[in-house]
Amino acid sequence: MEKYLYLALFSPLVGSLFASLFGAKPKKLFVGLVASTLLFVSLFSSIYLLCYVASSDNIIHVKLFDWIKVGGINIPFGFIVDPVSVIMMVTVTTVSAFVHVYSLGYMKHDEGFNRFFSYLSAFVFSMMVLVMSDNFAGLFIGWEGVGLCSWLLIGFWYKKEDVAREINPSISPSWAANEAFIMNRIADLGMLIGLFLIYWNTGSLQYDKVFENISTLNITIVTLIGIFLFIGAMGKSAQFPFHTWLADAMEGPTPVSALIHAATMVTAGVFLIIRSYPLYSQIPDVGFFIATLGAFVAVFAASMALVNQDLKRIIAYSTLSQLGYMFVAAGLGAYWIALFHLMTHAFFKSLLFLGAGNVMHAMDDELNIFKMGGLRKTMKWTAIMMIIGSLALAGIYPFAGFFSKDKILAVAFDSNHYILWFMLWVGAGMTAFYSFRLIMLVFFGDERYKKYGFHPHEAYWYMLLAMAPLAILAIIAGFFEESFEHFVTYLLPEYHFNIEGIKEVGLIGITTLIALSGIVFAIYKYSKGGFNPKWKENFLYKLLLNQYYIPIIYEKCITKPYAKLSKIAWKEFDVRIIDATVDFIAKIIYISGFKGRVVQSGNLSKMLGWMVIGLVILLLLVVLYSPVR
Amino acid sequence: MHNILSLLVFFPALAGVLGFVVRKDSIRAYGIAVTAIEFILSLWLWFNFDTTNGGMQFVEFLPLIPQYGINYYLGVDGISLFLVLLSTFITLVGLISLTIKKNLKNLIISLLFLEMTLVGVFVALDAVLFYIFWELSLVPMLYIIGYWGGDLRIYASIKFFLYTFAGSMIMFVGMLYVAYMYYTATGTISFAITDWHRLILPYDTQIWLFLAFFIGFAIKIPMFPFHTWLPYAHGQAPTIGSVILAAVLLKMGTYGFIRFSLPIFPDASIAMITPIAILSLIMIIYTAMVAYAQEDMKQVIAYSSISHMGVIVIGTFAMNVEGIAGSIFLMISHGIVSGALFMLVGNIYDRRHTKLMKEFGGLASVMPKYATIFGIMLMAAVGLPLTIGFVGEFLSLLGFYKVNPWLTFLAGSSIILGAAYMLRLYKKSFFGPLTNEKNKNLKDLNAKELTSLIPLVLVAIWLGVYPKPVLKPINKSVTNLLQLMEKKSITKEAKDLLKENRVKLEAK
């Protein structure tokens, strides 16, 4: 079995290294083909492992070699395949494999084709390390690895120059990449502190040892560990206040957005909470905080998606919002439901992004949905698949999102957190509305693009083919709910619902009702030409469109003052005070020597004079300090 | 080869003397050959090093002035072994990358002499011998900066020389006083560091002596607020000067802390943890900010060196195996990474004769190999896991966390601020459109430059993935060091700290 573990883990790395050999060379199709094939090797190995774990209830645990071993710390490169990690492996490799195939078409004319596949496969490898490691340090390797790949891929089109925020809210790919990296680093510091706490209190970073000892620890310590690990999770999963990088990350090529910034990397934070469930189940207060923040982000992000005009940003905000849902489930102790939503979301969100990629191709990279419209005529398949994705996202039966999202709302209601439930409920309505606002503006209505001279066309057949499995999964994944629950609760705790029967049905009904009304409202409004342009003058509209002015606040209150303070530290403090002091001391020595030089003039009468003065001083000293007086 | 250490110390110097008779056009090959042999010798030292032994190995002893306890006394342990290897490796790589044409012969001879002093400092076990090598290292450096440097070279080299020299004088007085204390305790004078390690000093004396040594080390490292000579030295020094200065010379100070301050003045060191940690903290945060404000690529790296040295000092004063071993590892890794970064800056300076970031932009599209290697080293500098930079930084901070969580939290900001100034540099120089006409026809790295850089890249990744060969000997010697400190500490605070400062194994 270990053979398959290594195959699943290292195939992407081999693909990445292979592609990197051709990094600077002109486009070679076989580079992409090799990388994609290796991804499928990884996918099939993961599926095989899933079947093995599911059928035998065995856990595969291997240790490659020691990484850091010094003093009391011993970190090996250890990997584990258990129900949680194998679900993540399958999810990650499924989406990655299809995104690889899709990219063959999407990046076809890009000069960085080979480089792209090298980065993309490296990302998959890092993500596999993240989910498969058997210790927190290994997770951190993957954690930083995906951060690096995200930086490389957001900044993939590094040649673009910086523009004003008004023209492009992300400024430039390289700016967005740096923002993402640094913002994540801030959160990573929290995570590191969490690791330090774990190490000094349990003497290990291995999951099994840590979780074994966690119940013996002081509850304050456990709470602190929980908080700091969650800070790390907030960065990767772009939770408020670390959320701004995710929308800006849309500067990267769209397959990247689908894979990294929707399906896999951003869910790493949720994965961390799920993985550390023995820790978080000890501290329900922190869990409640996580859930509250999650519910807040679910609504907060959805509200920004309501008015945005940028195709990819809308989907990005939607990702943010769905991550909030996952955190609610994880925070309230329904770990398997969080994992389930993570999986279904990966399928339909990557589907939506890939669809958006098709639209961008058709529209020469135009992103403003108000310049599109009526695209269903030329892009039938893309339209169908994006509608499937949107229905799944909105949580309509029988699509995947219905099963997972409804469960999260049920958890919130069931655990008597009615306010959280209400927020999520409102969020569900908003989700349905913005999803179908997008669908309506892009695929239906007038063909506004003609005014701008676009000539849309459907994507290559193999790009559509790569999307098809995701579309199928977005439809059927929900029906695996029971077997999924059975499988992962082998490891994760079960969640027992108290509500039953009529209440449960009622709850589902209310949720479906708001989702449906959101859809119907969007269809009604935008088939009639949308909202009155006067809305755009509204304060609320401006607030939402400018992302609550948060990026500007960050710039004005953090970035700019930091740059200014740095300048002062250098020019004023370092040069004018510290260095000037050093030079001043040196100068005093020099000047005193220079002035003292007159003593040594060589003039005999002056020398005699100095001699007399010296003699007098010596005599005086003798008189004053004489021991015999 | 039981005289391997003497061979390591004096072979480059002798070869340097012989270098005067070597013909001008073959001096380069000669220099590379000598440093390559030296490097192979140091590898031999490593392969024959007994990793299970934490004490001094390959010891050589020859009485020089026995009446005063001054002897020719050399030895190497896990702490100094890799600093020796670092010195020989960086000198070799630096020599390969040399592009200076002017008076090359003198430069290479200076470098060979410098190599002697570097190796000498790390293997000397006699304080006088240590001091001699310590001070002698200034001479070739003064010459390198003063002769091959930029416009302000005279000012920079004199400042470098006098500043560090003033610090070392105070340290030397401290050394004399320790020897005197040894005399009062035992009746014989000894300058052997291993003898001093056994000496138990009264607390007040320890504090004063600690401060005397501290001045010498702090200026060398350089710690805030004694750091202002460094930006000038780097700004004016030729590439090779900066490489050796940042990679090896600065490590002499942090090495001094571990070799002298900790074992000889354990109680004072422990009493000084907080003040020193605060100074290091200022170093980390303040110089990272100054680095962020720089306009010159080389100055960014120069200030970033100071910031990283702050993490090393904090790790050293963690007073546990994790922290000290981490700080030693970080010395090695910072040597590799900063050396490589200075060489990379040198590469672009050779092409464009400027280091100002605003002159560049979009370099990634004309010089992809250069951008890749720079990128890898940048990631190592910001401490990405699986690169060499992570292990040391992680362990240093991990170790210090046990001593003071709050200060560690603040020191941890180095991972954020470090990313900020490095990514700013990278974005300004490598990303964006290629606007400057002068950059449009730049040549990518040539064979010579790649030969010097690729070994550094390989080491940076190898030791990031598999740091065990380095950590294992360090671990052993540091454990010994801490046992020694615990045994000889006299104050209750020190004893308690050293006892508590580890993971309780019974918990497992």
CSV table of C-alpha atoms in Angstrom, one decimal, chain A residues 24 65-73 75 77 125 137 140-141 144-145 148 151 155 158-162 171-172 174-175 177-178 181-182 185-190 192-193 195-197 199-205 209 213 224 228 559 561-563 565-571 573-575 578-579 582-583, chain B residues 155 159 163 224-225 227-229 231-232 286 288-290 292-295 303 320-322 325 362 364-365 368 378-379 382-386 390-391 394-395 397-399 401-402 405 408-409 412-413 415-417 419-420 423-424 426-427 430-433 464-468 471-472 475 501-503 507-508:
chain,number,residue,atom,x,y,z
A,24,ALA,CA,12.6,29.0,-19.8
A,65,PHE,CA,13.4,9.9,7.3
A,66,ASP,CA,14.1,12.4,10.1
A,67,TRP,CA,13.9,16.0,9.2
A,68,ILE,CA,14.8,18.1,12.3
A,69,LYS,CA,16.1,16.2,15.3
A,70,VAL,CA,17.8,18.2,18.0
A,71,GLY,CA,17.4,18.6,21.7
A,72,GLY,CA,14.0,17.2,22.6
A,73,ILE,CA,12.4,17.9,19.2
A,75,ILE,CA,10.3,15.9,13.4
A,77,PHE,CA,8.9,13.3,7.3
A,125,PHE,CA,2.7,18.4,-4.3
A,137,ALA,CA,5.6,20.7,11.2
A,140,PHE,CA,3.5,23.7,8.1
A,141,ILE,CA,5.9,22.7,5.2
A,144,GLU,CA,4.3,27.5,3.3
A,145,GLY,CA,4.8,25.5,0.1
A,148,LEU,CA,4.9,30.0,-2.3
A,151,TRP,CA,2.7,33.6,-4.8
A,155,GLY,CA,2.1,36.8,-10.0
A,158,TYR,CA,4.5,39.4,-13.7
A,159,LYS,CA,5.2,41.7,-16.6
A,160,LYS,CA,2.1,43.7,-16.1
A,161,GLU,CA,2.7,47.0,-14.5
A,162,ASP,CA,1.1,48.6,-11.4
A,171,ILE,CA,-3.2,46.9,-8.8
A,172,SER,CA,-1.0,44.3,-10.6
A,174,SER,CA,3.0,41.0,-8.7
A,175,TRP,CA,1.4,43.4,-6.2
A,177,ALA,CA,1.1,38.1,-5.2
A,178,ASN,CA,3.1,40.0,-2.6
A,181,PHE,CA,2.3,36.2,0.6
A,182,ILE,CA,2.8,38.9,3.3
A,185,ARG,CA,2.9,35.4,6.7
A,186,ILE,CA,1.2,37.5,9.3
A,187,ALA,CA,-1.1,34.7,10.0
A,188,ASP,CA,1.7,32.2,9.9
A,189,LEU,CA,3.3,33.9,12.8
A,190,GLY,CA,0.2,33.0,14.8
A,192,LEU,CA,4.2,29.2,14.5
A,193,ILE,CA,3.4,30.4,18.0
A,195,LEU,CA,3.4,25.1,17.2
A,196,PHE,CA,5.8,26.5,19.8
A,197,LEU,CA,3.1,26.2,22.4
A,199,TYR,CA,5.9,21.6,21.4
A,200,TRP,CA,6.7,23.0,24.9
A,201,ASN,CA,3.6,21.6,26.4
A,202,THR,CA,3.5,18.2,24.9
A,203,GLY,CA,7.1,17.6,23.9
A,204,SER,CA,6.1,16.6,20.3
A,205,LEU,CA,4.6,17.8,17.1
A,209,LYS,CA,1.3,12.2,20.6
A,213,ASN,CA,-1.7,14.5,25.7
A,224,LEU,CA,-4.2,29.5,23.5
A,228,PHE,CA,-3.1,30.6,17.6
A,559,THR,CA,1.2,50.0,4.4
A,561,PRO,CA,2.7,54.5,7.5
A,562,TYR,CA,5.0,51.5,7.6
A,563,ALA,CA,6.9,52.7,4.5
A,565,LEU,CA,8.2,55.1,9.4
A,566,SER,CA,10.8,52.9,7.7
A,567,LYS,CA,12.1,55.9,5.8
A,568,ILE,CA,12.3,57.9,9.0
A,569,ALA,CA,14.0,55.1,10.8
A,570,TRP,CA,16.6,55.0,8.1
A,571,LYS,CA,17.2,58.7,7.1
A,573,PHE,CA,17.3,57.8,13.1
A,574,ASP,CA,20.0,55.6,11.7
A,575,VAL,CA,21.9,58.1,9.7
A,578,ILE,CA,23.1,56.6,15.7
A,579,ASP,CA,25.7,57.0,13.0
A,582,VAL,CA,29.6,57.3,16.3
A,583,ASP,CA,31.2,59.8,14.0
B,155,TYR,CA,36.0,56.2,5.0
B,159,LYS,CA,35.4,53.1,10.1
B,163,TYR,CA,35.1,50.5,15.2
B,224,PHE,CA,22.1,47.5,17.5
B,225,PRO,CA,23.2,50.3,18.2
B,227,HIS,CA,25.7,48.5,13.6
B,228,THR,CA,26.3,51.6,11.6
B,229,TRP,CA,29.7,50.5,10.3
B,231,PRO,CA,26.1,49.5,5.8
B,232,TYR,CA,29.1,51.5,4.9
B,286,TYR,CA,14.2,48.2,13.4
B,288,ALA,CA,14.1,45.2,8.9
B,289,MET,CA,12.3,48.5,8.6
B,290,VAL,CA,15.4,50.3,7.6
B,292,TYR,CA,12.4,48.1,3.7
B,293,ALA,CA,13.2,51.8,3.1
B,294,GLN,CA,16.4,51.2,1.1
B,295,GLU,CA,16.7,52.1,-2.6
B,303,TYR,CA,20.4,45.5,6.6
B,320,ASN,CA,18.4,25.4,25.6
B,321,VAL,CA,19.6,22.9,23.0
B,322,GLU,CA,16.9,23.8,20.6
B,325,ALA,CA,21.6,24.6,18.0
B,362,GLY,CA,11.2,43.3,-15.3
B,364,ALA,CA,12.8,38.3,-14.9
B,365,SER,CA,12.0,38.4,-18.5
B,368,PRO,CA,15.3,34.1,-16.2
B,378,LEU,CA,15.1,35.0,-1.5
B,379,MET,CA,12.8,32.2,-0.3
B,382,VAL,CA,12.6,34.6,4.3
B,383,GLY,CA,12.8,31.1,5.9
B,384,LEU,CA,10.6,29.0,3.7
B,385,PRO,CA,10.4,25.4,5.0
B,386,LEU,CA,12.6,22.9,3.1
B,390,PHE,CA,13.8,27.7,7.9
B,391,VAL,CA,15.5,25.2,10.2
B,394,PHE,CA,12.4,28.0,13.5
B,395,LEU,CA,14.7,26.4,16.1
B,397,LEU,CA,12.5,31.1,17.9
B,398,LEU,CA,11.2,27.8,19.3
B,399,GLY,CA,14.0,27.7,21.8
B,401,TYR,CA,9.8,30.8,23.3
B,402,LYS,CA,10.5,28.7,26.4
B,405,PRO,CA,6.9,34.0,24.9
B,408,THR,CA,9.5,35.6,20.9
B,409,PHE,CA,6.2,36.7,19.5
B,412,GLY,CA,8.7,36.3,15.2
B,413,SER,CA,7.8,39.4,13.3
B,415,ILE,CA,9.2,36.3,9.2
B,416,ILE,CA,6.7,39.0,8.2
B,417,LEU,CA,9.0,42.0,7.9
B,419,ALA,CA,9.1,38.8,3.6
B,420,ALA,CA,8.1,42.4,3.2
B,423,LEU,CA,9.5,40.7,-1.8
B,424,ARG,CA,9.5,44.5,-2.3
B,426,TYR,CA,12.1,41.3,-5.9
B,427,LYS,CA,9.0,43.0,-7.2
B,430,PHE,CA,12.4,41.5,-11.4
B,431,PHE,CA,8.7,42.1,-11.9
B,432,GLY,CA,6.8,44.6,-13.9
B,433,PRO,CA,7.4,45.7,-17.5
B,464,GLY,CA,16.8,22.5,4.2
B,465,VAL,CA,15.4,19.0,3.4
B,466,TYR,CA,18.0,17.0,5.3
B,467,PRO,CA,19.7,19.1,8.0
B,468,LYS,CA,20.6,16.1,10.1
B,471,LEU,CA,22.4,19.2,13.4
B,472,LYS,CA,23.7,16.0,14.9
B,475,ASN,CA,23.3,18.8,19.1
B,501,ASN,CA,14.5,25.0,30.1
B,502,ARG,CA,13.7,21.8,28.3
B,503,VAL,CA,10.8,19.6,27.4
B,507,ALA,CA,5.3,13.8,30.2
B,508,LYS,CA,5.6,11.5,27.2
